Coordinates of C-alpha atoms in Angstrom, one line a residue:
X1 CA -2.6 -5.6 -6.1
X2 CA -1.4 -6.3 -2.7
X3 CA 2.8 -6.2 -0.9
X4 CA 3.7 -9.6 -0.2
X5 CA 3.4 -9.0 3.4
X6 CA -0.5 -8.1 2.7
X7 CA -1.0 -11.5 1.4
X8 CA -3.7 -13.0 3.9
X9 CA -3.0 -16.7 5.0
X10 CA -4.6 -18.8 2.9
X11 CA -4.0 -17.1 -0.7
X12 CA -1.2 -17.7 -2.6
X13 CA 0.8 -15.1 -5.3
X14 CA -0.2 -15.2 -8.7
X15 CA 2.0 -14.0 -11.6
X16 CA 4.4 -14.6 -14.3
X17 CA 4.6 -19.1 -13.5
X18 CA 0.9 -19.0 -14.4
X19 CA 0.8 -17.2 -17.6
X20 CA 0.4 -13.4 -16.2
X21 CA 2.8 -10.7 -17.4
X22 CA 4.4 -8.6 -15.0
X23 CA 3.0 -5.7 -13.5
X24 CA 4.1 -2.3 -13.7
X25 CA 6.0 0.0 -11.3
X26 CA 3.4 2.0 -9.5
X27 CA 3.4 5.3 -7.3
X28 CA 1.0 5.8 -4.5
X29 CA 0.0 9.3 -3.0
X30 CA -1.5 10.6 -0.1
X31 CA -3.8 13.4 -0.1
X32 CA -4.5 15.7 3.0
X33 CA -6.9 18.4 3.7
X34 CA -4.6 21.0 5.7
X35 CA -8.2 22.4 7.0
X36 CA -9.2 19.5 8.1
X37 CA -6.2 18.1 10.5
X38 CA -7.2 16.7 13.5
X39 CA -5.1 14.7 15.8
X40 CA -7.2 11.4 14.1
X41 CA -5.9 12.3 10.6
X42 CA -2.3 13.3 11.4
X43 CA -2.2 9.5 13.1
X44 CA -3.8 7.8 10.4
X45 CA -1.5 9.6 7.7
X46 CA 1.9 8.6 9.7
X47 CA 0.8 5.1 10.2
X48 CA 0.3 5.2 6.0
X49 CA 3.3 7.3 5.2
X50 CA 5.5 4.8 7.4
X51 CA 3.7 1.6 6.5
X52 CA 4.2 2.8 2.1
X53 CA 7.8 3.8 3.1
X54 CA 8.7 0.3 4.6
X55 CA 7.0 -1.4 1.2
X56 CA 9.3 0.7 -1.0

């Protein structure tokens, strides 16, 4: 499953018009291990904890 905006050009959106039922809400988490922060894994956890927030 994929946001719209994920969609890469050339696929189309599949769902309900062709037969598929509809899917489910759905949560996502993100686990981090506080021992191993590093300035790499503080970046890459804002840039998901922005990018899931602007989905929602």
């Amino acid at each position: 499953m994929l946001a719209q905006r994920s969609v890469p050009p050339g696929l189309r959106v599949i769902g309900e018009a062709e037969g598929l039922p509809p899917l489910p809400e759905m949560e996502i988490g993100i686990l981090r291990n506080p021992q191993a922060a590093n300035s790499a894994v503080d970046r890459l956890y804002e840039f998901l904890r922005r990018d899931l927030t602007q989905q929602s």
